[in-house]
Every structure is written in C-alpha cells, then in structure tokens.
mmCIF file of C-alpha atoms and ligand atoms in Angstrom:
data_model
loop_
_atom_site.group_PDB
_atom_site.id
_atom_site.type_symbol
_atom_site.label_atom_id
_atom_site.label_comp_id
_atom_site.label_asym_id
_atom_site.label_seq_id
_atom_site.Cartn_x
_atom_site.Cartn_y
_atom_site.Cartn_z
ATOM 1 C CA MET A 1 26.262 26.681 4.056
ATOM 2 C CA LYS A 2 23.271 26.607 6.394
ATOM 3 C CA ILE A 3 20.557 23.946 6.505
ATOM 4 C CA SER A 4 17.982 26.452 5.196
ATOM 5 C CA GLU A 5 20.159 27.223 2.200
ATOM 6 C CA LEU A 6 20.793 23.537 1.559
ATOM 7 C CA ALA A 7 17.010 23.021 1.618
ATOM 8 C CA ARG A 8 16.584 25.610 -1.083
ATOM 9 C CA LEU A 9 19.409 24.292 -3.265
ATOM 10 C CA THR A 10 18.201 20.711 -2.904
ATOM 11 C CA ALA A 11 14.666 21.675 -3.871
ATOM 12 C CA GLU A 12 16.064 23.318 -6.988
ATOM 13 C CA GLN A 13 18.134 20.239 -7.817
ATOM 14 C CA LEU A 14 15.128 17.953 -7.373
ATOM 15 C CA ARG A 15 12.925 20.232 -9.454
ATOM 16 C CA GLN A 16 15.465 20.154 -12.275
ATOM 17 C CA GLY A 17 15.577 16.387 -11.907
ATOM 18 C CA GLY A 18 11.857 16.274 -12.633
ATOM 19 C CA ILE A 19 10.655 15.512 -9.075
ATOM 20 C CA GLY A 20 7.178 16.982 -8.593
ATOM 21 C CA GLU A 21 7.006 18.016 -4.938
ATOM 22 C CA ALA A 22 10.589 19.195 -4.859
ATOM 23 C CA ARG A 23 10.419 21.568 -1.866
ATOM 24 C CA LEU A 24 8.550 19.072 0.315
ATOM 25 C CA GLU A 25 10.860 16.220 -0.627
ATOM 26 C CA SER A 26 13.915 18.388 -0.006
ATOM 27 C CA GLU A 27 12.719 19.104 3.531
ATOM 28 C CA LEU A 28 11.785 15.485 4.207
ATOM 29 C CA LEU A 29 15.217 14.326 3.078
ATOM 30 C CA LEU A 30 16.908 16.931 5.279
ATOM 31 C CA CYS A 31 14.797 16.019 8.309
ATOM 32 C CA TYR A 32 15.613 12.367 7.802
ATOM 33 C CA PHE A 33 19.319 13.003 7.329
ATOM 34 C CA PHE A 34 19.713 15.345 10.300
ATOM 35 C CA GLY A 35 17.261 13.463 12.525
ATOM 36 C CA LEU A 36 15.084 16.529 13.040
ATOM 37 C CA SER A 37 11.360 17.216 12.825
ATOM 38 C CA ARG A 38 10.309 19.878 10.330
ATOM 39 C CA VAL A 39 9.649 22.361 13.119
ATOM 40 C CA GLU A 40 13.060 21.670 14.679
ATOM 41 C CA MET A 41 14.718 22.074 11.315
ATOM 42 C CA HIS A 42 13.260 25.544 10.851
ATOM 43 C CA LEU A 43 14.014 26.628 14.426
ATOM 44 C CA ALA A 44 17.514 25.169 14.645
ATOM 45 C CA ASP A 45 19.064 26.463 11.444
ATOM 46 C CA ARG A 46 22.840 26.019 11.556
ATOM 47 C CA ALA A 47 25.915 25.555 9.402
ATOM 48 C CA VAL A 48 26.366 22.198 7.662
ATOM 49 C CA THR A 49 29.772 20.464 7.890
ATOM 50 C CA ALA A 50 31.625 19.223 4.809
ATOM 51 C CA ASP A 51 31.045 15.603 5.886
ATOM 52 C CA GLU A 52 27.338 16.237 6.290
ATOM 53 C CA LEU A 53 27.208 17.877 2.894
ATOM 54 C CA ALA A 54 28.828 14.851 1.254
ATOM 55 C CA GLY A 55 26.569 12.388 3.076
ATOM 56 C CA PHE A 56 23.477 14.353 2.178
ATOM 57 C CA ALA A 57 24.535 14.680 -1.473
ATOM 58 C CA ALA A 58 24.599 10.869 -1.698
ATOM 59 C CA LEU A 59 21.017 10.732 -0.445
ATOM 60 C CA VAL A 60 19.855 13.340 -2.963
ATOM 61 C CA GLU A 61 21.641 11.403 -5.699
ATOM 62 C CA ARG A 62 19.535 8.324 -4.874
ATOM 63 C CA ARG A 63 16.359 10.359 -5.226
ATOM 64 C CA LEU A 64 17.570 11.901 -8.504
ATOM 65 C CA ASN A 65 18.047 8.336 -9.731
ATOM 66 C CA ARG A 66 14.330 7.979 -8.998
ATOM 67 C CA GLN A 67 14.544 5.737 -5.984
ATOM 68 C CA PRO A 68 11.161 6.301 -4.327
ATOM 69 C CA LEU A 69 11.318 8.689 -1.368
ATOM 70 C CA ALA A 70 9.561 6.120 0.842
ATOM 71 C CA TYR A 71 12.398 3.616 0.341
ATOM 72 C CA ILE A 72 15.034 6.238 1.156
ATOM 73 C CA LEU A 73 13.198 7.305 4.317
ATOM 74 C CA GLY A 74 12.135 3.723 5.131
ATOM 75 C CA GLU A 75 8.683 5.049 6.009
ATOM 76 C CA GLN A 76 5.328 5.723 4.387
ATOM 77 C CA GLU A 77 2.218 7.201 5.931
ATOM 78 C CA PHE A 78 -1.077 5.360 5.474
ATOM 79 C CA TRP A 79 -4.335 5.965 7.342
ATOM 80 C CA SER A 80 -2.456 8.649 9.334
ATOM 81 C CA LEU A 81 -0.048 6.035 10.707
ATOM 82 C CA SER A 82 3.603 5.629 9.895
ATOM 83 C CA PHE A 83 4.592 2.293 8.326
ATOM 84 C CA THR A 84 8.007 0.788 7.787
ATOM 85 C CA VAL A 85 8.683 0.031 4.120
ATOM 86 C CA SER A 86 11.580 -1.537 2.252
ATOM 87 C CA PRO A 87 12.128 -2.498 -1.392
ATOM 88 C CA ALA A 88 10.679 -5.918 -0.445
ATOM 89 C CA VAL A 89 7.205 -4.346 -0.369
ATOM 90 C CA LEU A 90 4.992 -2.190 -2.547
ATOM 91 C CA ILE A 91 4.792 1.346 -1.151
ATOM 92 C CA PRO A 92 1.279 1.842 0.236
ATOM 93 C CA ARG A 93 -0.813 4.187 -1.923
ATOM 94 C CA PRO A 94 -3.432 6.617 -0.606
ATOM 95 C CA GLU A 95 -6.109 5.061 -2.883
ATOM 96 C CA THR A 96 -5.926 1.879 -0.845
ATOM 97 C CA GLU A 97 -7.507 3.736 2.079
ATOM 98 C CA LEU A 98 -10.746 3.404 0.077
ATOM 99 C CA LEU A 99 -10.542 -0.355 0.504
ATOM 100 C CA ILE A 100 -10.313 0.074 4.282
ATOM 101 C CA GLU A 101 -13.305 2.434 4.188
ATOM 102 C CA ALA A 102 -15.313 -0.064 2.130
ATOM 103 C CA VAL A 103 -14.699 -2.826 4.684
ATOM 104 C CA LEU A 104 -15.587 -0.585 7.624
ATOM 105 C CA ALA A 105 -18.753 0.603 5.841
ATOM 106 C CA ARG A 106 -19.951 -3.022 5.795
ATOM 107 C CA ILE A 107 -19.487 -3.528 9.538
ATOM 108 C CA PRO A 108 -22.237 -1.817 11.538
ATOM 109 C CA GLU A 109 -20.636 -2.406 14.977
ATOM 110 C CA PRO A 110 -16.857 -2.144 14.584
ATOM 111 C CA THR A 111 -16.144 -2.404 18.315
ATOM 112 C CA THR A 112 -17.926 -5.755 18.685
ATOM 113 C CA PHE A 113 -17.215 -7.309 15.271
ATOM 114 C CA ALA A 114 -15.307 -10.511 16.103
ATOM 115 C CA GLY A 115 -15.155 -12.061 12.632
ATOM 116 C CA ALA A 116 -12.177 -13.290 10.645
ATOM 117 C CA ILE A 117 -10.752 -11.284 7.754
ATOM 118 C CA LEU A 118 -8.338 -12.560 5.128
ATOM 119 C CA ASP A 119 -5.992 -10.170 3.304
ATOM 120 C CA LEU A 120 -4.252 -11.606 0.250
ATOM 121 C CA GLY A 121 -0.955 -10.095 -0.901
ATOM 122 C CA SER A 122 -0.328 -8.078 2.266
ATOM 123 C CA GLY A 123 3.019 -6.524 1.321
ATOM 124 C CA SER A 124 3.874 -4.000 4.044
ATOM 125 C CA GLY A 125 0.792 -5.166 5.961
ATOM 126 C CA VAL A 126 -1.055 -1.839 5.959
ATOM 127 C CA ILE A 127 -4.468 -3.409 5.250
ATOM 128 C CA PRO A 128 -4.528 -6.004 8.060
ATOM 129 C CA VAL A 129 -2.779 -3.668 10.513
ATOM 130 C CA VAL A 130 -5.249 -0.820 9.970
ATOM 131 C CA LEU A 131 -8.241 -3.186 10.041
ATOM 132 C CA ALA A 132 -6.972 -4.747 13.270
ATOM 133 C CA ARG A 133 -6.760 -1.284 14.823
ATOM 134 C CA GLU A 134 -10.213 -0.232 13.625
ATOM 135 C CA LEU A 135 -11.823 -3.566 14.570
ATOM 136 C CA PRO A 136 -10.476 -4.341 18.037
ATOM 137 C CA GLN A 137 -12.088 -7.811 18.285
ATOM 138 C CA ALA A 138 -11.431 -8.998 14.725
ATOM 139 C CA ARG A 139 -8.929 -11.713 13.841
ATOM 140 C CA LEU A 140 -6.896 -11.345 10.672
ATOM 141 C CA ILE A 141 -4.785 -13.431 8.371
ATOM 142 C CA GLY A 142 -2.331 -11.786 6.001
ATOM 143 C CA VAL A 143 -0.924 -13.843 3.123
ATOM 144 C CA ASP A 144 2.013 -12.968 0.932
ATOM 145 C CA ILE A 145 4.187 -15.042 -1.365
ATOM 146 C CA SER A 146 7.278 -13.154 -0.214
ATOM 147 C CA PRO A 147 8.729 -14.057 3.212
ATOM 148 C CA ALA A 148 10.736 -10.816 3.111
ATOM 149 C CA ALA A 149 7.494 -8.841 2.726
ATOM 150 C CA LEU A 150 5.924 -10.730 5.636
ATOM 151 C CA GLU A 151 8.827 -9.711 7.865
ATOM 152 C CA VAL A 152 8.065 -6.071 7.118
ATOM 153 C CA ALA A 153 4.349 -6.685 7.692
ATOM 154 C CA ALA A 154 4.963 -8.410 11.028
ATOM 155 C CA ALA A 155 7.203 -5.535 12.132
ATOM 156 C CA ASN A 156 4.429 -3.085 11.275
ATOM 157 C CA ALA A 157 1.881 -5.124 13.248
ATOM 158 C CA GLN A 158 4.242 -5.041 16.213
ATOM 159 C CA ARG A 159 4.838 -1.343 15.803
ATOM 160 C CA HIS A 160 1.106 -0.609 15.874
ATOM 161 C CA GLY A 161 0.242 -2.948 18.721
ATOM 162 C CA VAL A 162 -1.870 -5.491 16.847
ATOM 163 C CA ALA A 163 0.589 -8.367 16.384
ATOM 164 C CA GLU A 164 -1.364 -10.794 18.572
ATOM 165 C CA ARG A 165 -4.470 -10.647 16.339
ATOM 166 C CA ILE A 166 -2.804 -11.105 12.942
ATOM 167 C CA ASP A 167 -1.364 -14.349 11.578
ATOM 168 C CA TRP A 168 1.008 -13.994 8.646
ATOM 169 C CA LEU A 169 1.188 -16.886 6.178
ATOM 170 C CA ALA A 170 3.648 -17.296 3.323
ATOM 171 C CA GLY A 171 2.140 -18.769 0.184
ATOM 172 C CA ASP A 172 0.552 -18.375 -3.213
ATOM 173 C CA TRP A 173 -2.871 -16.718 -2.650
ATOM 174 C CA PHE A 174 -5.380 -19.231 -1.213
ATOM 175 C CA ASP A 175 -2.832 -22.078 -1.293
ATOM 176 C CA ALA A 176 -1.446 -20.660 1.973
ATOM 177 C CA LEU A 177 -4.690 -21.596 3.775
ATOM 178 C CA ALA A 178 -6.326 -24.770 5.004
ATOM 179 C CA PRO A 179 -9.138 -25.662 2.548
ATOM 180 C CA VAL A 180 -11.750 -25.412 5.331
ATOM 181 C CA SER A 181 -10.998 -21.742 6.116
ATOM 182 C CA ARG A 182 -14.009 -19.410 5.811
ATOM 183 C CA PHE A 183 -13.944 -15.644 6.313
ATOM 184 C CA ALA A 184 -16.375 -12.800 6.918
ATOM 185 C CA PHE A 185 -14.285 -10.762 4.466
ATOM 186 C CA VAL A 186 -11.684 -11.527 1.852
ATOM 187 C CA VAL A 187 -9.813 -8.367 0.888
ATOM 188 C CA THR A 188 -6.902 -7.794 -1.459
ATOM 189 C CA ASN A 189 -4.827 -5.182 -3.233
ATOM 190 C CA PRO A 190 -3.351 -7.586 -5.783
ATOM 191 C CA PRO A 191 -1.026 -6.770 -8.649
ATOM 192 C CA TYR A 192 -3.203 -5.444 -11.461
ATOM 193 C CA VAL A 193 -0.936 -3.374 -13.710
ATOM 194 C CA ALA A 194 -0.787 -4.567 -17.326
ATOM 195 C CA GLU A 195 2.620 -5.906 -18.302
ATOM 196 C CA LEU A 196 2.087 -4.146 -21.644
ATOM 197 C CA SER A 197 1.975 -0.727 -19.943
ATOM 198 C CA ARG A 198 5.356 -1.242 -18.228
ATOM 199 C CA PRO A 199 7.466 0.854 -20.662
ATOM 200 C CA GLY A 200 5.339 3.986 -20.119
ATOM 201 C CA LEU A 201 5.324 3.943 -16.307
ATOM 202 C CA GLN A 202 6.989 6.353 -13.862
ATOM 203 C CA PRO A 203 10.665 5.470 -13.314
ATOM 204 C CA GLU A 204 10.058 5.035 -9.545
ATOM 205 C CA LEU A 205 7.968 1.893 -10.194
ATOM 206 C CA ALA A 206 11.087 0.070 -11.415
ATOM 207 C CA PHE A 207 12.288 -0.005 -7.779
ATOM 208 C CA GLU A 208 9.173 -1.735 -6.457
ATOM 209 C CA PRO A 209 8.722 -5.526 -6.446
ATOM 210 C CA PRO A 210 7.385 -6.421 -9.929
ATOM 211 C CA THR A 211 5.344 -9.297 -8.459
ATOM 212 C CA ALA A 212 3.382 -6.722 -6.438
ATOM 213 C CA LEU A 213 2.547 -4.639 -9.517
ATOM 214 C CA PHE A 214 2.252 -6.677 -12.693
ATOM 215 C CA ALA A 215 -0.262 -9.394 -13.508
ATOM 216 C CA GLY A 216 0.047 -10.620 -17.076
ATOM 217 C CA ALA A 217 -0.428 -8.822 -20.369
ATOM 218 C CA ASP A 218 -3.744 -7.190 -19.367
ATOM 219 C CA GLY A 219 -3.084 -6.951 -15.617
ATOM 220 C CA LEU A 220 -5.966 -9.274 -14.806
ATOM 221 C CA ASP A 221 -4.238 -12.624 -14.244
ATOM 222 C CA ASP A 222 -4.338 -12.471 -10.452
ATOM 223 C CA LEU A 223 -7.778 -10.865 -10.254
ATOM 224 C CA ARG A 224 -9.172 -13.692 -12.427
ATOM 225 C CA HIS A 225 -7.648 -16.284 -10.088
ATOM 226 C CA LEU A 226 -8.835 -14.509 -6.935
ATOM 227 C CA ILE A 227 -12.374 -14.093 -8.268
ATOM 228 C CA SER A 228 -12.658 -17.769 -9.170
ATOM 229 C CA GLN A 229 -11.332 -19.004 -5.800
ATOM 230 C CA SER A 230 -12.743 -16.540 -3.295
ATOM 231 C CA PRO A 231 -16.325 -17.913 -3.119
ATOM 232 C CA ASP A 232 -14.909 -21.094 -1.527
ATOM 233 C CA PHE A 233 -13.312 -19.098 1.289
ATOM 234 C CA LEU A 234 -16.196 -16.778 2.211
ATOM 235 C CA LEU A 235 -18.881 -17.407 4.826
ATOM 236 C CA PRO A 236 -22.472 -17.037 3.578
ATOM 237 C CA GLY A 237 -23.083 -13.288 3.313
ATOM 238 C CA GLY A 238 -19.327 -12.645 3.463
ATOM 239 C CA GLY A 239 -17.767 -9.784 1.503
ATOM 240 C CA LEU A 240 -15.118 -9.803 -1.205
ATOM 241 C CA ILE A 241 -13.401 -6.421 -1.611
ATOM 242 C CA MET A 242 -10.626 -6.003 -4.182
ATOM 243 C CA GLU A 243 -8.595 -3.063 -5.373
ATOM 244 C CA ILE A 244 -8.546 -2.911 -9.191
ATOM 245 C CA GLY A 245 -6.977 -0.846 -11.962
ATOM 246 C CA TYR A 246 -8.440 2.464 -13.156
ATOM 247 C CA ASP A 247 -9.950 0.925 -16.314
ATOM 248 C CA GLN A 248 -10.780 -2.611 -15.127
ATOM 249 C CA GLY A 249 -14.249 -2.024 -13.663
ATOM 250 C CA GLU A 250 -16.338 -3.380 -16.534
ATOM 251 C CA THR A 251 -14.212 -6.491 -17.047
ATOM 252 C CA VAL A 252 -14.026 -7.280 -13.338
ATOM 253 C CA LYS A 253 -17.779 -6.766 -12.967
ATOM 254 C CA THR A 254 -18.356 -9.348 -15.708
ATOM 255 C CA LEU A 255 -15.941 -11.792 -14.070
ATOM 256 C CA LEU A 256 -17.647 -11.407 -10.672
ATOM 257 C CA ARG A 257 -21.159 -11.772 -12.153
ATOM 258 C CA ALA A 258 -20.068 -15.030 -13.778
ATOM 259 C CA GLN A 259 -19.581 -16.545 -10.292
ATOM 260 C CA PRO A 260 -22.879 -18.211 -9.302
ATOM 261 C CA ALA A 261 -22.035 -18.004 -5.562
ATOM 262 C CA LEU A 262 -21.556 -14.220 -5.600
ATOM 263 C CA GLU A 263 -24.154 -11.421 -5.639
ATOM 264 C CA ALA A 264 -24.372 -7.647 -5.154
ATOM 265 C CA VAL A 265 -21.453 -6.910 -7.471
ATOM 266 C CA GLU A 266 -20.375 -3.270 -7.325
ATOM 267 C CA ILE A 267 -17.576 -1.163 -8.801
ATOM 268 C CA ILE A 268 -16.511 1.793 -6.658
ATOM 269 C CA LYS A 269 -14.641 4.757 -8.107
ATOM 270 C CA ASP A 270 -11.932 6.771 -6.351
ATOM 271 C CA TYR A 271 -11.866 10.537 -5.777
ATOM 272 C CA ALA A 272 -10.343 10.988 -9.227
ATOM 273 C CA GLY A 273 -13.414 9.285 -10.750
ATOM 274 C CA LEU A 274 -11.461 6.159 -11.739
ATOM 275 C CA ASP A 275 -12.423 2.527 -11.103
ATOM 276 C CA ARG A 276 -10.724 1.540 -7.849
ATOM 277 C CA LEU A 277 -12.614 -1.202 -5.990
ATOM 278 C CA ALA A 278 -14.720 -4.203 -6.912
ATOM 279 C CA THR A 279 -16.984 -5.688 -4.268
ATOM 280 C CA ALA A 280 -19.329 -8.678 -4.097
ATOM 281 C CA ARG A 281 -21.109 -10.771 -1.476
ATOM 282 C CA LYS A 282 -21.220 -14.527 -1.035
ATOM 283 C CA ILE A 283 -24.825 -15.722 -1.334
HETATM 284 N N1 LIG B 301 -1.862 1.585 -7.669
HETATM 285 C C1 LIG B 301 -0.578 1.082 -7.970
HETATM 286 C C2 LIG B 301 0.089 1.897 -9.060
HETATM 287 O O1 LIG B 301 -0.547 2.676 -9.695
HETATM 288 C C3 LIG B 301 -0.664 -0.376 -8.405
HETATM 289 C C4 LIG B 301 -0.812 -1.213 -7.225
HETATM 290 C C5 LIG B 301 -1.202 -2.603 -7.590
HETATM 291 O O2 LIG B 301 -0.898 -3.140 -8.652
HETATM 292 N N2 LIG B 301 -1.896 -3.191 -6.697
HETATM 293 O O3 LIG B 301 1.263 1.818 -9.240
#
C-alpha cells in the first residue's frame, strides 16, 4: 500500500469513528508518523512497509479511542505559533486568542509597555508566552498549581525565545505570590466548566486534566475566588481579563460589579456570539 492510499483509508476509518475533520487528521497523523511535511507527503508518495503499517495502526487506534490529536502529535498551534502540549496541560483553544487580543487592545504602545502581567493557571503557557512576544519589554509571571504543567510552559517559553522575561510559580492562584505584588494586568483562563455538565461532554475532554476544566457544580468556583482576590493584586487602573464560559456572562458581571474596587465591567462575546471574556479595571 502507498502512503496516499493509507491516507484515504485512515480518513475513512476516522470518519466512521465519528472524528469530524477526518481527512485533515489522517494527513496530520501520517505526517507526524513519517516525519514529513504535508507538501513532502504528497510529493514523495511511496510504498509503506508492514512494520510502518503496524506502527501507524497503533497511532490511529489511539485517536479512535478519542485521545485528542494534540496529545498524539505533542503539538498545538496557537496565535500562529507551535506549542508543545502533553496530557499535563489543557490543549490551547482558539477562543483564548480573544483574551490576548483584549490585553493588547488595552496597551496603546506595545513596544514600550514595560509593565508586569500576571497569568493565573498558565497550563501550557500560551498566554504569557504570546504576551511576552507581543510586548517585548513586559515582564510576566505565570502561576499554575501543577509543577508538571509549569515544565511544559517553561519549555514553550524557551522554544519561543522569551524565557528570560517570564517567571513560573507553582501554587494555588494568588497564594503563589508575595502579598505585596501588584500588576498592570491580571489575566486568566481558569477552569469554568460546570461539573454537572461533565456526562454530556465530548469524549476527548476526558483526557485533559480535570483541574484545568472543572470548577464546582456551576463552573464558577474558581472565577468567584479570582474575582474576590484580584483587586488586591492590581495597580490602580490595572486590568482584569478572564476567560469565562459561554453562558456565564450575566453571573460574572454581577460578581465583578459587587467588587467596590473594580469599575468598567464588560462582557465580551466570541465570534460564535457566546460569552467568552469578562473584563474590569481597578479604580
Ligand atoms: N473552552 C474549554 C472547553 O470548552 C474550557 C476551558 C476552560 O475551562 N478554561 O472545553
């Protein structure tokens, strides 16, 4: 069998297994397995050996068992950069690029901005790494409760040349910091999925760290904590920018408005028209 034929058969297998972008995933798996780019794969079609066939079948089996493609490939694209991912971290989602855009929209002079930014629950580190690249003078702190996640984050900072401007701290939200720390921005993509919705979720989510996804019965446990603590860690005029769940806008708005030290509360929707970010400013 040739690679091109294997691509077609694999796509069919994935489609029957209920995988949405079956053809694309088939090609990505083949490229990964054979160590080829997509262009190379199309140009250098050749016969597949029996050993290769067996090795590749094992990879496809993992995907059919609904292991996320990003964990199999060990890579996920975010902000047009390639990030290392492992099952120790949540796979970066495209929606989270909106959070980056919201931060950048609040900084009139990105090249000279030399403030400090705190990212809580960094996971793979995409938020601090991308902000460090977009804000070449900024200093960043990334916090995560999982040391294994911070290893992935630090590797990504290294990979993208911003390691010297990001400090990674292991700890439980603000407990990781000295109480005197004050930031120009506090940003976070915390867990916000309702525990109660767990049974109805895509099977792939079962492979991701539950602590990165779930936050109590209504999904708001961590957001409540972050909203109550963040005013103490923001400079006057500093910005709080949080990713939230698709239906949490109204509740989060109320929680933010109940904080006397915060103003300018806003809920921002994503391109699908769903609640995605909550922002506020320290008075
Ligand atoms: N957006 C993710 C999802 O839908 C959830 C990420 C999170 O909880 N921060 O699975």
